[in-house]
Amino acid sequence: MAAAIEVRDLEKEYPQGTRALRGVSFEVERGELFGLVGPDGAGKTTLLRILAGLLTPSRGSVRVDGIDVVQDAAAVKERIGYMSQRFSLCETLTVLENLLYASEIWHLRPQQRRERIAQLLRFSRLAPFQNRLTRNLSGGMKQKLALSVALVHHPRILLLDEPTIGVDPLSRRDFWLILYELLREGSTIFLSTPYMDEAERCSRVAFLLDGRLIAVGSPAELRKSLPVVVLDLHCADARLARTRLSQLSRFAHLAPFGEHLHVTIPREGVDPKEWVEAAQAAGVGVRSWRVSEPSLEDVFLFLAANRAREQAGLPGAPSAPPTLG
């Protein structure tokens, strides 16, 4: 059976010359929770809109549920549930009216409509609020309603564009409980997120930067793929420490975390104590230090920094970033 989503050499260039996607290739297996991570402007929304059949790619091929998105976008839309980054439901309708409207668009029969809406209201825990105007819902409730609307026609593939942005922590947790239930039922979920803790929950993650995939793999694979570990320096003055250490070539991969600095150092063949001593010799007050495996955020920062050095023609960047299956 073909993968749920197949993307090959995908590129998107807008009329004004902006290249949003550059040679993107990956697959999402059926029943998988696949996360797309990248900064604002990386091309995440463009990629999701192409998968949903809302944008036409400039080059490359995209197949969703075995169907070519360019050749038969209408058939693709019947098989997916798409939740855009921007809330787009009618604010002057109630929760129930929005669900009824969506069910009519998808031509559900009256009995199907009643059963599906009742199921979604229970599933999303919105039944007590079904007669509330949508504009009076909290941010978390709005996101659950948007997801429910995307699920009205029983899609097996969900495309979610940063679905928990601006949602409080408790609502974000509830939203993820709903996603886990959908996964248990066999759904395939492709979502973009700016949150690394959400990326950790995915079976596989793709890092997108400047329209290019710089790494793809499971969180564990991505962490272990780096030839580095993290030296965590607890500094007396993290700002001063960053200023001084950034002037030393060996501290090229440096990121602040509160009172700590994370320095990526080679995994093999070095003594971390030498790096600590070098920091102290530069005038940095090191209160304590430890070595740990890189987090997903460390992985992304390392790969992004290497990409920047590579583009600038500076030494020290690998010839290609790790890409895992």
PDB file of C-alpha atoms in Angstrom:
ATOM      1  CA  MET A   1       0.000   0.000   0.000  1.00  0.00           C
ATOM      2  CA  ALA A   2       1.270   3.443  -0.914  1.00  0.00           C
ATOM      3  CA  ALA A   3       2.238   5.939   1.758  1.00  0.00           C
ATOM      4  CA  ALA A   4      -0.444   8.349   2.970  1.00  0.00           C
ATOM      5  CA  ILE A   5       1.563  11.318   1.671  1.00  0.00           C
ATOM      6  CA  GLU A   6       4.353  11.247  -0.943  1.00  0.00           C
ATOM      7  CA  VAL A   7       6.261  14.407  -1.829  1.00  0.00           C
ATOM      8  CA  ARG A   8       9.008  14.430  -4.449  1.00  0.00           C
ATOM      9  CA  ASP A   9      11.291  17.354  -5.384  1.00  0.00           C
ATOM     10  CA  LEU A  10       8.583  19.855  -4.461  1.00  0.00           C
ATOM     11  CA  GLU A  11       9.198  23.510  -5.244  1.00  0.00           C
ATOM     12  CA  LYS A  12       7.010  26.572  -4.961  1.00  0.00           C
ATOM     13  CA  GLU A  13       7.861  29.988  -6.351  1.00  0.00           C
ATOM     14  CA  TYR A  14       5.447  32.881  -6.036  1.00  0.00           C
ATOM     15  CA  PRO A  15       4.956  35.406  -8.900  1.00  0.00           C
ATOM     16  CA  GLN A  16       7.048  38.065  -7.143  1.00  0.00           C
ATOM     17  CA  GLY A  17      10.022  35.680  -7.197  1.00  0.00           C
ATOM     18  CA  THR A  18       9.888  34.410  -3.614  1.00  0.00           C
ATOM     19  CA  ARG A  19      10.933  30.747  -3.419  1.00  0.00           C
ATOM     20  CA  ALA A  20       8.926  29.233  -0.569  1.00  0.00           C
ATOM     21  CA  LEU A  21       9.910  25.580  -1.104  1.00  0.00           C
ATOM     22  CA  ARG A  22      13.110  24.179  -2.593  1.00  0.00           C
ATOM     23  CA  GLY A  23      13.405  20.513  -3.585  1.00  0.00           C
ATOM     24  CA  VAL A  24      11.370  19.091  -0.683  1.00  0.00           C
ATOM     25  CA  SER A  25      10.987  15.281  -0.589  1.00  0.00           C
ATOM     26  CA  PHE A  26       9.524  13.026   2.120  1.00  0.00           C
ATOM     27  CA  GLU A  27       6.854  10.401   2.819  1.00  0.00           C
ATOM     28  CA  VAL A  28       4.295  10.044   5.614  1.00  0.00           C
ATOM     29  CA  GLU A  29       3.220   6.492   6.394  1.00  0.00           C
ATOM     30  CA  ARG A  30      -0.382   5.543   7.104  1.00  0.00           C
ATOM     31  CA  GLY A  31      -1.300   5.837  10.778  1.00  0.00           C
ATOM     32  CA  GLU A  32       1.721   8.032  11.456  1.00  0.00           C
ATOM     33  CA  LEU A  33       1.952  11.255  13.450  1.00  0.00           C
ATOM     34  CA  PHE A  34       4.371  13.374  11.415  1.00  0.00           C
ATOM     35  CA  GLY A  35       5.560  16.777  12.621  1.00  0.00           C
ATOM     36  CA  LEU A  36       6.872  19.683  10.555  1.00  0.00           C
ATOM     37  CA  VAL A  37       9.033  22.168  12.480  1.00  0.00           C
ATOM     38  CA  GLY A  38      10.515  25.432  11.316  1.00  0.00           C
ATOM     39  CA  PRO A  39      10.614  29.169  12.030  1.00  0.00           C
ATOM     40  CA  ASP A  40       8.140  31.693  10.625  1.00  0.00           C
ATOM     41  CA  GLY A  41       8.676  32.057   6.890  1.00  0.00           C
ATOM     42  CA  ALA A  42      10.236  28.603   6.502  1.00  0.00           C
ATOM     43  CA  GLY A  43       7.466  27.444   4.131  1.00  0.00           C
ATOM     44  CA  LYS A  44       5.340  25.319   6.474  1.00  0.00           C
ATOM     45  CA  THR A  45       1.981  26.869   5.572  1.00  0.00           C
ATOM     46  CA  THR A  46       2.813  26.799   1.861  1.00  0.00           C
ATOM     47  CA  LEU A  47       3.607  23.089   2.088  1.00  0.00           C
ATOM     48  CA  LEU A  48       0.383  22.312   3.950  1.00  0.00           C
ATOM     49  CA  ARG A  49      -1.703  24.326   1.484  1.00  0.00           C
ATOM     50  CA  ILE A  50      -0.167  22.396  -1.419  1.00  0.00           C
ATOM     51  CA  LEU A  51      -0.933  19.086   0.310  1.00  0.00           C
ATOM     52  CA  ALA A  52      -4.524  20.269   0.792  1.00  0.00           C
ATOM     53  CA  GLY A  53      -4.878  21.131  -2.904  1.00  0.00           C
ATOM     54  CA  LEU A  54      -5.198  24.859  -2.219  1.00  0.00           C
ATOM     55  CA  LEU A  55      -1.950  25.852  -3.941  1.00  0.00           C
ATOM     56  CA  THR A  56      -0.343  24.538  -7.111  1.00  0.00           C
ATOM     57  CA  PRO A  57       3.349  23.617  -6.873  1.00  0.00           C
ATOM     58  CA  SER A  58       5.821  25.134  -9.322  1.00  0.00           C
ATOM     59  CA  ARG A  59       7.674  21.832  -9.753  1.00  0.00           C
ATOM     60  CA  GLY A  60       7.713  18.346  -8.310  1.00  0.00           C
ATOM     61  CA  SER A  61       4.970  15.866  -7.449  1.00  0.00           C
ATOM     62  CA  VAL A  62       2.612  15.419  -4.501  1.00  0.00           C
ATOM     63  CA  ARG A  63       0.378  12.419  -3.871  1.00  0.00           C
ATOM     64  CA  VAL A  64      -2.093  12.191  -0.981  1.00  0.00           C
ATOM     65  CA  ASP A  65      -3.769   8.829  -0.383  1.00  0.00           C
ATOM     66  CA  GLY A  66      -2.311   7.745  -3.711  1.00  0.00           C
ATOM     67  CA  ILE A  67      -3.932  10.620  -5.650  1.00  0.00           C
ATOM     68  CA  ASP A  68      -1.979  13.268  -7.537  1.00  0.00           C
ATOM     69  CA  VAL A  69      -2.864  16.586  -5.891  1.00  0.00           C
ATOM     70  CA  VAL A  70      -2.345  18.614  -9.072  1.00  0.00           C
ATOM     71  CA  GLN A  71      -4.335  16.323 -11.360  1.00  0.00           C
ATOM     72  CA  ASP A  72      -7.260  15.679  -8.998  1.00  0.00           C
ATOM     73  CA  ALA A  73      -7.357  18.196  -6.150  1.00  0.00           C
ATOM     74  CA  ALA A  74     -11.100  17.661  -5.639  1.00  0.00           C
ATOM     75  CA  ALA A  75     -10.617  13.938  -4.893  1.00  0.00           C
ATOM     76  CA  VAL A  76      -7.822  14.778  -2.441  1.00  0.00           C
ATOM     77  CA  LYS A  77     -10.013  17.266  -0.571  1.00  0.00           C
ATOM     78  CA  GLU A  78     -12.613  14.552   0.003  1.00  0.00           C
ATOM     79  CA  ARG A  79      -9.991  12.387   1.735  1.00  0.00           C
ATOM     80  CA  ILE A  80      -8.395  14.964   4.030  1.00  0.00           C
ATOM     81  CA  GLY A  81      -9.345  17.139   6.947  1.00  0.00           C
ATOM     82  CA  TYR A  82      -7.546  20.470   6.740  1.00  0.00           C
ATOM     83  CA  MET A  83      -7.262  22.884   9.658  1.00  0.00           C
ATOM     84  CA  SER A  84      -5.697  26.207   8.706  1.00  0.00           C
ATOM     85  CA  GLN A  85      -3.509  28.275  10.982  1.00  0.00           C
ATOM     86  CA  ARG A  86      -6.038  31.096  10.973  1.00  0.00           C
ATOM     87  CA  PHE A  87      -9.432  30.406  12.549  1.00  0.00           C
ATOM     88  CA  SER A  88     -11.883  30.622   9.646  1.00  0.00           C
ATOM     89  CA  LEU A  89     -15.247  29.476  10.966  1.00  0.00           C
ATOM     90  CA  CYS A  90     -18.236  31.818  11.200  1.00  0.00           C
ATOM     91  CA  GLU A  91     -18.064  33.654  14.520  1.00  0.00           C
ATOM     92  CA  THR A  92     -21.766  34.619  14.446  1.00  0.00           C
ATOM     93  CA  LEU A  93     -22.966  31.008  14.304  1.00  0.00           C
ATOM     94  CA  THR A  94     -23.180  28.713  17.291  1.00  0.00           C
ATOM     95  CA  VAL A  95     -20.974  25.655  17.728  1.00  0.00           C
ATOM     96  CA  LEU A  96     -23.824  23.426  16.550  1.00  0.00           C
ATOM     97  CA  GLU A  97     -24.639  25.645  13.566  1.00  0.00           C
ATOM     98  CA  ASN A  98     -21.033  25.563  12.362  1.00  0.00           C
ATOM     99  CA  LEU A  99     -21.056  21.766  12.515  1.00  0.00           C
ATOM    100  CA  LEU A 100     -24.412  21.609  10.722  1.00  0.00           C
ATOM    101  CA  TYR A 101     -23.137  23.925   8.003  1.00  0.00           C
ATOM    102  CA  ALA A 102     -20.024  21.809   7.465  1.00  0.00           C
ATOM    103  CA  SER A 103     -22.078  18.595   7.318  1.00  0.00           C
ATOM    104  CA  GLU A 104     -24.317  20.133   4.662  1.00  0.00           C
ATOM    105  CA  ILE A 105     -21.311  21.164   2.584  1.00  0.00           C
ATOM    106  CA  TRP A 106     -20.144  17.535   2.645  1.00  0.00           C
ATOM    107  CA  HIS A 107     -23.676  16.332   1.739  1.00  0.00           C
ATOM    108  CA  LEU A 108     -24.159  14.090   4.751  1.00  0.00           C
ATOM    109  CA  ARG A 109     -27.633  12.558   4.876  1.00  0.00           C
ATOM    110  CA  PRO A 110     -29.865  13.818   7.740  1.00  0.00           C
ATOM    111  CA  GLN A 111     -29.398  10.686   9.873  1.00  0.00           C
ATOM    112  CA  GLN A 112     -25.656  10.650   9.220  1.00  0.00           C
ATOM    113  CA  ARG A 113     -25.520  14.329  10.055  1.00  0.00           C
ATOM    114  CA  ARG A 114     -27.202  13.935  13.441  1.00  0.00           C
ATOM    115  CA  GLU A 115     -25.093  10.939  14.417  1.00  0.00           C
ATOM    116  CA  ARG A 116     -21.795  12.476  13.298  1.00  0.00           C
ATOM    117  CA  ILE A 117     -22.394  15.821  14.990  1.00  0.00           C
ATOM    118  CA  ALA A 118     -23.428  14.148  18.257  1.00  0.00           C
ATOM    119  CA  GLN A 119     -20.281  12.011  18.059  1.00  0.00           C
ATOM    120  CA  LEU A 120     -18.031  15.025  17.433  1.00  0.00           C
ATOM    121  CA  LEU A 121     -19.607  17.056  20.229  1.00  0.00           C
ATOM    122  CA  ARG A 122     -18.891  14.221  22.672  1.00  0.00           C
ATOM    123  CA  PHE A 123     -15.447  13.624  21.220  1.00  0.00           C
ATOM    124  CA  SER A 124     -14.394  17.283  21.475  1.00  0.00           C
ATOM    125  CA  ARG A 125     -16.154  17.805  24.833  1.00  0.00           C
ATOM    126  CA  LEU A 126     -18.080  20.697  23.278  1.00  0.00           C
ATOM    127  CA  ALA A 127     -21.567  19.266  23.875  1.00  0.00           C
ATOM    128  CA  PRO A 128     -22.242  21.602  26.856  1.00  0.00           C
ATOM    129  CA  PHE A 129     -21.345  24.583  24.640  1.00  0.00           C
ATOM    130  CA  GLN A 130     -23.148  23.608  21.427  1.00  0.00           C
ATOM    131  CA  ASN A 131     -25.535  26.593  21.610  1.00  0.00           C
ATOM    132  CA  ARG A 132     -22.827  29.145  22.420  1.00  0.00           C
ATOM    133  CA  LEU A 133     -21.853  31.646  19.741  1.00  0.00           C
ATOM    134  CA  THR A 134     -18.478  30.788  18.296  1.00  0.00           C
ATOM    135  CA  ARG A 135     -17.149  34.294  18.946  1.00  0.00           C
ATOM    136  CA  ASN A 136     -17.703  33.690  22.680  1.00  0.00           C
ATOM    137  CA  LEU A 137     -15.568  30.547  22.829  1.00  0.00           C
ATOM    138  CA  SER A 138     -12.122  30.445  24.375  1.00  0.00           C
ATOM    139  CA  GLY A 139      -9.114  29.941  22.110  1.00  0.00           C
ATOM    140  CA  GLY A 140      -8.877  26.276  23.037  1.00  0.00           C
ATOM    141  CA  MET A 141     -12.577  25.678  22.353  1.00  0.00           C
ATOM    142  CA  LYS A 142     -12.287  27.378  18.974  1.00  0.00           C
ATOM    143  CA  GLN A 143      -9.440  25.061  18.012  1.00  0.00           C
ATOM    144  CA  LYS A 144     -11.424  21.989  19.087  1.00  0.00           C
ATOM    145  CA  LEU A 145     -14.388  23.228  17.061  1.00  0.00           C
ATOM    146  CA  ALA A 146     -12.161  23.802  14.016  1.00  0.00           C
ATOM    147  CA  LEU A 147     -10.820  20.261  14.357  1.00  0.00           C
ATOM    148  CA  SER A 148     -14.358  18.877  14.705  1.00  0.00           C
ATOM    149  CA  VAL A 149     -15.424  20.662  11.522  1.00  0.00           C
ATOM    150  CA  ALA A 150     -12.396  19.186   9.724  1.00  0.00           C
ATOM    151  CA  LEU A 151     -13.507  15.719  10.883  1.00  0.00           C
ATOM    152  CA  VAL A 152     -17.169  15.944   9.814  1.00  0.00           C
ATOM    153  CA  HIS A 153     -16.734  13.865   6.645  1.00  0.00           C
ATOM    154  CA  HIS A 154     -14.642  11.083   8.261  1.00  0.00           C
ATOM    155  CA  PRO A 155     -11.260  11.876   6.673  1.00  0.00           C
ATOM    156  CA  ARG A 156      -8.414   9.445   7.341  1.00  0.00           C
ATOM    157  CA  ILE A 157      -5.669  12.018   6.757  1.00  0.00           C
ATOM    158  CA  LEU A 158      -5.487  15.224   8.800  1.00  0.00           C
ATOM    159  CA  LEU A 159      -3.444  18.284   7.837  1.00  0.00           C
ATOM    160  CA  LEU A 160      -3.092  20.667  10.784  1.00  0.00           C
ATOM    161  CA  ASP A 161      -1.278  23.991  10.462  1.00  0.00           C
ATOM    162  CA  GLU A 162       0.079  24.999  13.894  1.00  0.00           C
ATOM    163  CA  PRO A 163      -3.190  23.942  15.571  1.00  0.00           C
ATOM    164  CA  THR A 164      -2.239  24.919  19.139  1.00  0.00           C
ATOM    165  CA  ILE A 165      -0.810  28.404  18.531  1.00  0.00           C
ATOM    166  CA  GLY A 166      -2.171  30.855  21.106  1.00  0.00           C
ATOM    167  CA  VAL A 167      -3.862  28.110  23.132  1.00  0.00           C
ATOM    168  CA  ASP A 168      -3.403  27.883  26.908  1.00  0.00           C
ATOM    169  CA  PRO A 169      -1.462  24.863  28.298  1.00  0.00           C
ATOM    170  CA  LEU A 170      -4.541  22.995  29.581  1.00  0.00           C
ATOM    171  CA  SER A 171      -6.381  23.380  26.272  1.00  0.00           C
ATOM    172  CA  ARG A 172      -3.247  22.331  24.423  1.00  0.00           C
ATOM    173  CA  ARG A 173      -3.123  19.158  26.509  1.00  0.00           C
ATOM    174  CA  ASP A 174      -6.813  18.430  25.787  1.00  0.00           C
ATOM    175  CA  PHE A 175      -6.226  18.978  22.070  1.00  0.00           C
ATOM    176  CA  TRP A 176      -3.389  16.446  22.088  1.00  0.00           C
ATOM    177  CA  LEU A 177      -5.537  13.896  23.915  1.00  0.00           C
ATOM    178  CA  ILE A 178      -7.996  14.201  21.036  1.00  0.00           C
ATOM    179  CA  LEU A 179      -5.190  13.691  18.502  1.00  0.00           C
ATOM    180  CA  TYR A 180      -4.004  10.557  20.322  1.00  0.00           C
ATOM    181  CA  GLU A 181      -7.522   9.153  20.170  1.00  0.00           C
ATOM    182  CA  LEU A 182      -7.641   9.817  16.429  1.00  0.00           C
ATOM    183  CA  LEU A 183      -4.325   8.000  16.020  1.00  0.00           C
ATOM    184  CA  ARG A 184      -5.691   4.986  17.912  1.00  0.00           C
ATOM    185  CA  GLU A 185      -8.581   4.947  15.433  1.00  0.00           C
ATOM    186  CA  GLY A 186      -6.097   4.743  12.540  1.00  0.00           C
ATOM    187  CA  SER A 187      -5.910   8.351  11.344  1.00  0.00           C
ATOM    188  CA  THR A 188      -2.787   9.770   9.732  1.00  0.00           C
ATOM    189  CA  ILE A 189      -1.832  13.182  11.125  1.00  0.00           C
ATOM    190  CA  PHE A 190       0.524  15.668   9.493  1.00  0.00           C
ATOM    191  CA  LEU A 191       0.951  18.812  11.573  1.00  0.00           C
ATOM    192  CA  SER A 192       3.209  21.815  11.724  1.00  0.00           C
ATOM    193  CA  THR A 193       4.226  23.161  15.105  1.00  0.00           C
ATOM    194  CA  PRO A 194       6.611  25.752  16.556  1.00  0.00           C
ATOM    195  CA  TYR A 195       6.770  23.815  19.835  1.00  0.00           C
ATOM    196  CA  MET A 196       9.618  21.352  20.316  1.00  0.00           C
ATOM    197  CA  ASP A 197       7.755  19.524  23.088  1.00  0.00           C
ATOM    198  CA  GLU A 198       5.019  18.763  20.548  1.00  0.00           C
ATOM    199  CA  ALA A 199       7.604  17.643  18.001  1.00  0.00           C
ATOM    200  CA  GLU A 200       8.921  15.178  20.608  1.00  0.00           C
ATOM    201  CA  ARG A 201       5.495  13.477  20.577  1.00  0.00           C
ATOM    202  CA  CYS A 202       5.636  12.758  16.845  1.00  0.00           C
ATOM    203  CA  SER A 203       6.782   9.443  15.421  1.00  0.00           C
ATOM    204  CA  ARG A 204       8.884  11.372  12.911  1.00  0.00           C
ATOM    205  CA  VAL A 205       9.838  15.015  12.491  1.00  0.00           C
ATOM    206  CA  ALA A 206      10.983  17.119   9.534  1.00  0.00           C
ATOM    207  CA  PHE A 207      12.957  20.321  10.039  1.00  0.00           C
ATOM    208  CA  LEU A 208      12.196  22.982   7.416  1.00  0.00           C
ATOM    209  CA  LEU A 209      14.443  26.017   6.989  1.00  0.00           C
ATOM    210  CA  ASP A 210      14.289  28.577   4.169  1.00  0.00           C
ATOM    211  CA  GLY A 211      12.089  26.220   2.158  1.00  0.00           C
ATOM    212  CA  ARG A 212      14.497  23.277   2.459  1.00  0.00           C
ATOM    213  CA  LEU A 213      14.267  20.119   4.539  1.00  0.00           C
ATOM    214  CA  ILE A 214      17.454  19.998   6.587  1.00  0.00           C
ATOM    215  CA  ALA A 215      16.666  16.756   8.453  1.00  0.00           C
ATOM    216  CA  VAL A 216      13.970  14.081   8.693  1.00  0.00           C
ATOM    217  CA  GLY A 217      13.730  11.300  11.268  1.00  0.00           C
ATOM    218  CA  SER A 218      12.357  10.185  14.596  1.00  0.00           C
ATOM    219  CA  PRO A 219      13.241  12.417  17.572  1.00  0.00           C
ATOM    220  CA  ALA A 220      15.621   9.748  18.877  1.00  0.00           C
ATOM    221  CA  GLU A 221      17.289   9.328  15.473  1.00  0.00           C
ATOM    222  CA  LEU A 222      17.732  13.074  15.068  1.00  0.00           C
ATOM    223  CA  ARG A 223      19.366  13.422  18.469  1.00  0.00           C
ATOM    224  CA  LYS A 224      21.714  10.489  17.943  1.00  0.00           C
ATOM    225  CA  SER A 225      22.559  11.521  14.387  1.00  0.00           C
ATOM    226  CA  LEU A 226      24.571  14.526  15.505  1.00  0.00           C
ATOM    227  CA  PRO A 227      28.317  14.084  15.974  1.00  0.00           C
ATOM    228  CA  VAL A 228      27.996  16.312  19.032  1.00  0.00           C
ATOM    229  CA  VAL A 229      26.684  16.402  22.576  1.00  0.00           C
ATOM    230  CA  VAL A 230      25.624  19.400  24.648  1.00  0.00           C
ATOM    231  CA  LEU A 231      27.879  21.077  27.183  1.00  0.00           C
ATOM    232  CA  ASP A 232      25.559  22.916  29.562  1.00  0.00           C
ATOM    233  CA  LEU A 233      27.329  25.823  31.259  1.00  0.00           C
ATOM    234  CA  HIS A 234      25.622  27.487  34.225  1.00  0.00           C
ATOM    235  CA  CYS A 235      27.148  30.959  34.109  1.00  0.00           C
ATOM    236  CA  ALA A 236      27.275  33.803  36.624  1.00  0.00           C
ATOM    237  CA  ASP A 237      26.430  36.252  33.808  1.00  0.00           C
ATOM    238  CA  ALA A 238      24.996  34.438  30.787  1.00  0.00           C
ATOM    239  CA  ARG A 239      24.839  37.571  28.599  1.00  0.00           C
ATOM    240  CA  LEU A 240      28.488  38.462  29.204  1.00  0.00           C
ATOM    241  CA  ALA A 241      29.468  34.811  28.785  1.00  0.00           C
ATOM    242  CA  ARG A 242      27.731  34.626  25.429  1.00  0.00           C
ATOM    243  CA  THR A 243      29.432  37.798  24.217  1.00  0.00           C
ATOM    244  CA  ARG A 244      32.882  36.555  25.169  1.00  0.00           C
ATOM    245  CA  LEU A 245      32.515  32.958  24.033  1.00  0.00           C
ATOM    246  CA  SER A 246      30.981  33.872  20.668  1.00  0.00           C
ATOM    247  CA  GLN A 247      34.311  35.483  19.776  1.00  0.00           C
ATOM    248  CA  LEU A 248      36.094  32.114  20.088  1.00  0.00           C
ATOM    249  CA  SER A 249      35.928  29.768  17.087  1.00  0.00           C
ATOM    250  CA  ARG A 250      35.468  26.625  19.166  1.00  0.00           C
ATOM    251  CA  PHE A 251      32.232  28.066  20.586  1.00  0.00           C
ATOM    252  CA  ALA A 252      30.644  28.599  17.160  1.00  0.00           C
ATOM    253  CA  HIS A 253      27.520  26.615  18.142  1.00  0.00           C
ATOM    254  CA  LEU A 254      26.272  28.469  21.189  1.00  0.00           C
ATOM    255  CA  ALA A 255      22.711  29.119  22.397  1.00  0.00           C
ATOM    256  CA  PRO A 256      21.404  30.847  25.562  1.00  0.00           C
ATOM    257  CA  PHE A 257      18.894  29.131  27.882  1.00  0.00           C
ATOM    258  CA  GLY A 258      18.201  31.464  30.805  1.00  0.00           C
ATOM    259  CA  GLU A 259      21.270  31.439  33.052  1.00  0.00           C
ATOM    260  CA  HIS A 260      22.710  28.579  31.040  1.00  0.00           C
ATOM    261  CA  LEU A 261      24.573  28.383  27.753  1.00  0.00           C
ATOM    262  CA  HIS A 262      24.309  25.281  25.590  1.00  0.00           C
ATOM    263  CA  VAL A 263      27.487  24.613  23.655  1.00  0.00           C
ATOM    264  CA  THR A 264      27.597  21.796  21.122  1.00  0.00           C
ATOM    265  CA  ILE A 265      30.895  19.938  21.352  1.00  0.00           C
ATOM    266  CA  PRO A 266      32.198  16.863  19.468  1.00  0.00           C
ATOM    267  CA  ARG A 267      30.717  13.594  20.704  1.00  0.00           C
ATOM    268  CA  GLU A 268      34.041  11.770  20.369  1.00  0.00           C
ATOM    269  CA  GLY A 269      37.682  12.577  21.021  1.00  0.00           C
ATOM    270  CA  VAL A 270      37.418  15.623  23.293  1.00  0.00           C
ATOM    271  CA  ASP A 271      37.575  16.281  27.011  1.00  0.00           C
ATOM    272  CA  PRO A 272      34.673  18.537  28.104  1.00  0.00           C
ATOM    273  CA  LYS A 273      36.837  19.878  30.937  1.00  0.00           C
ATOM    274  CA  GLU A 274      39.086  21.512  28.343  1.00  0.00           C
ATOM    275  CA  TRP A 275      36.094  23.461  27.002  1.00  0.00           C
ATOM    276  CA  VAL A 276      35.118  24.558  30.501  1.00  0.00           C
ATOM    277  CA  GLU A 277      38.668  25.679  31.164  1.00  0.00           C
ATOM    278  CA  ALA A 278      38.696  27.592  27.858  1.00  0.00           C
ATOM    279  CA  ALA A 279      35.497  29.375  28.883  1.00  0.00           C
ATOM    280  CA  GLN A 280      36.984  30.285  32.259  1.00  0.00           C
ATOM    281  CA  ALA A 281      40.160  31.512  30.589  1.00  0.00           C
ATOM    282  CA  ALA A 282      37.974  33.860  28.491  1.00  0.00           C
ATOM    283  CA  GLY A 283      36.652  35.438  31.676  1.00  0.00           C
ATOM    284  CA  VAL A 284      33.439  33.460  31.993  1.00  0.00           C
ATOM    285  CA  GLY A 285      32.302  32.572  35.490  1.00  0.00           C
ATOM    286  CA  VAL A 286      31.156  28.943  35.283  1.00  0.00           C
ATOM    287  CA  ARG A 287      29.134  27.929  38.326  1.00  0.00           C
ATOM    288  CA  SER A 288      28.556  24.357  37.179  1.00  0.00           C
ATOM    289  CA  TRP A 289      28.524  22.267  34.032  1.00  0.00           C
ATOM    290  CA  ARG A 290      27.313  18.943  32.670  1.00  0.00           C
ATOM    291  CA  VAL A 291      27.235  17.020  29.388  1.00  0.00           C
ATOM    292  CA  SER A 292      23.947  15.704  27.977  1.00  0.00           C
ATOM    293  CA  GLU A 293      22.378  14.417  24.773  1.00  0.00           C
ATOM    294  CA  PRO A 294      21.089  17.204  22.503  1.00  0.00           C
ATOM    295  CA  SER A 295      17.415  18.097  22.654  1.00  0.00           C
ATOM    296  CA  LEU A 296      15.415  18.509  19.459  1.00  0.00           C
ATOM    297  CA  GLU A 297      15.872  22.252  19.843  1.00  0.00           C
ATOM    298  CA  ASP A 298      19.645  21.740  20.098  1.00  0.00           C
ATOM    299  CA  VAL A 299      19.519  19.598  16.957  1.00  0.00           C
ATOM    300  CA  PHE A 300      17.604  22.247  15.026  1.00  0.00           C
ATOM    301  CA  LEU A 301      19.891  25.077  16.160  1.00  0.00           C
ATOM    302  CA  PHE A 302      22.984  23.049  15.261  1.00  0.00           C
ATOM    303  CA  LEU A 303      21.697  22.202  11.788  1.00  0.00           C
ATOM    304  CA  ALA A 304      20.478  25.753  11.173  1.00  0.00           C
ATOM    305  CA  ALA A 305      23.854  27.191  12.184  1.00  0.00           C
ATOM    306  CA  ASN A 306      25.658  24.714   9.923  1.00  0.00           C
ATOM    307  CA  ARG A 307      23.363  25.683   7.050  1.00  0.00           C
ATOM    308  CA  ALA A 308      24.159  29.364   7.605  1.00  0.00           C
ATOM    309  CA  ARG A 309      27.912  28.670   7.691  1.00  0.00           C
ATOM    310  CA  GLU A 310      27.619  26.515   4.572  1.00  0.00           C
ATOM    311  CA  GLN A 311      25.793  29.255   2.684  1.00  0.00           C
ATOM    312  CA  ALA A 312      28.389  31.796   3.784  1.00  0.00           C
ATOM    313  CA  GLY A 313      31.212  29.540   2.558  1.00  0.00           C
ATOM    314  CA  LEU A 314      32.708  29.203   6.042  1.00  0.00           C
ATOM    315  CA  PRO A 315      34.633  26.096   7.138  1.00  0.00           C
ATOM    316  CA  GLY A 316      33.351  23.643   9.669  1.00  0.00           C
ATOM    317  CA  ALA A 317      29.942  22.795   8.182  1.00  0.00           C
ATOM    318  CA  PRO A 318      29.324  19.214   7.017  1.00  0.00           C
ATOM    319  CA  SER A 319      28.860  18.676   3.308  1.00  0.00           C
ATOM    320  CA  ALA A 320      25.240  17.646   3.937  1.00  0.00           C
ATOM    321  CA  PRO A 321      22.971  17.598   6.998  1.00  0.00           C
ATOM    322  CA  PRO A 322      21.721  14.247   8.281  1.00  0.00           C
ATOM    323  CA  THR A 323      18.557  12.970   6.635  1.00  0.00           C
ATOM    324  CA  LEU A 324      17.102   9.848   8.193  1.00  0.00           C
ATOM    325  CA  GLY A 325      14.402   7.543   6.991  1.00  0.00           C
TER     326      GLY A 325
END
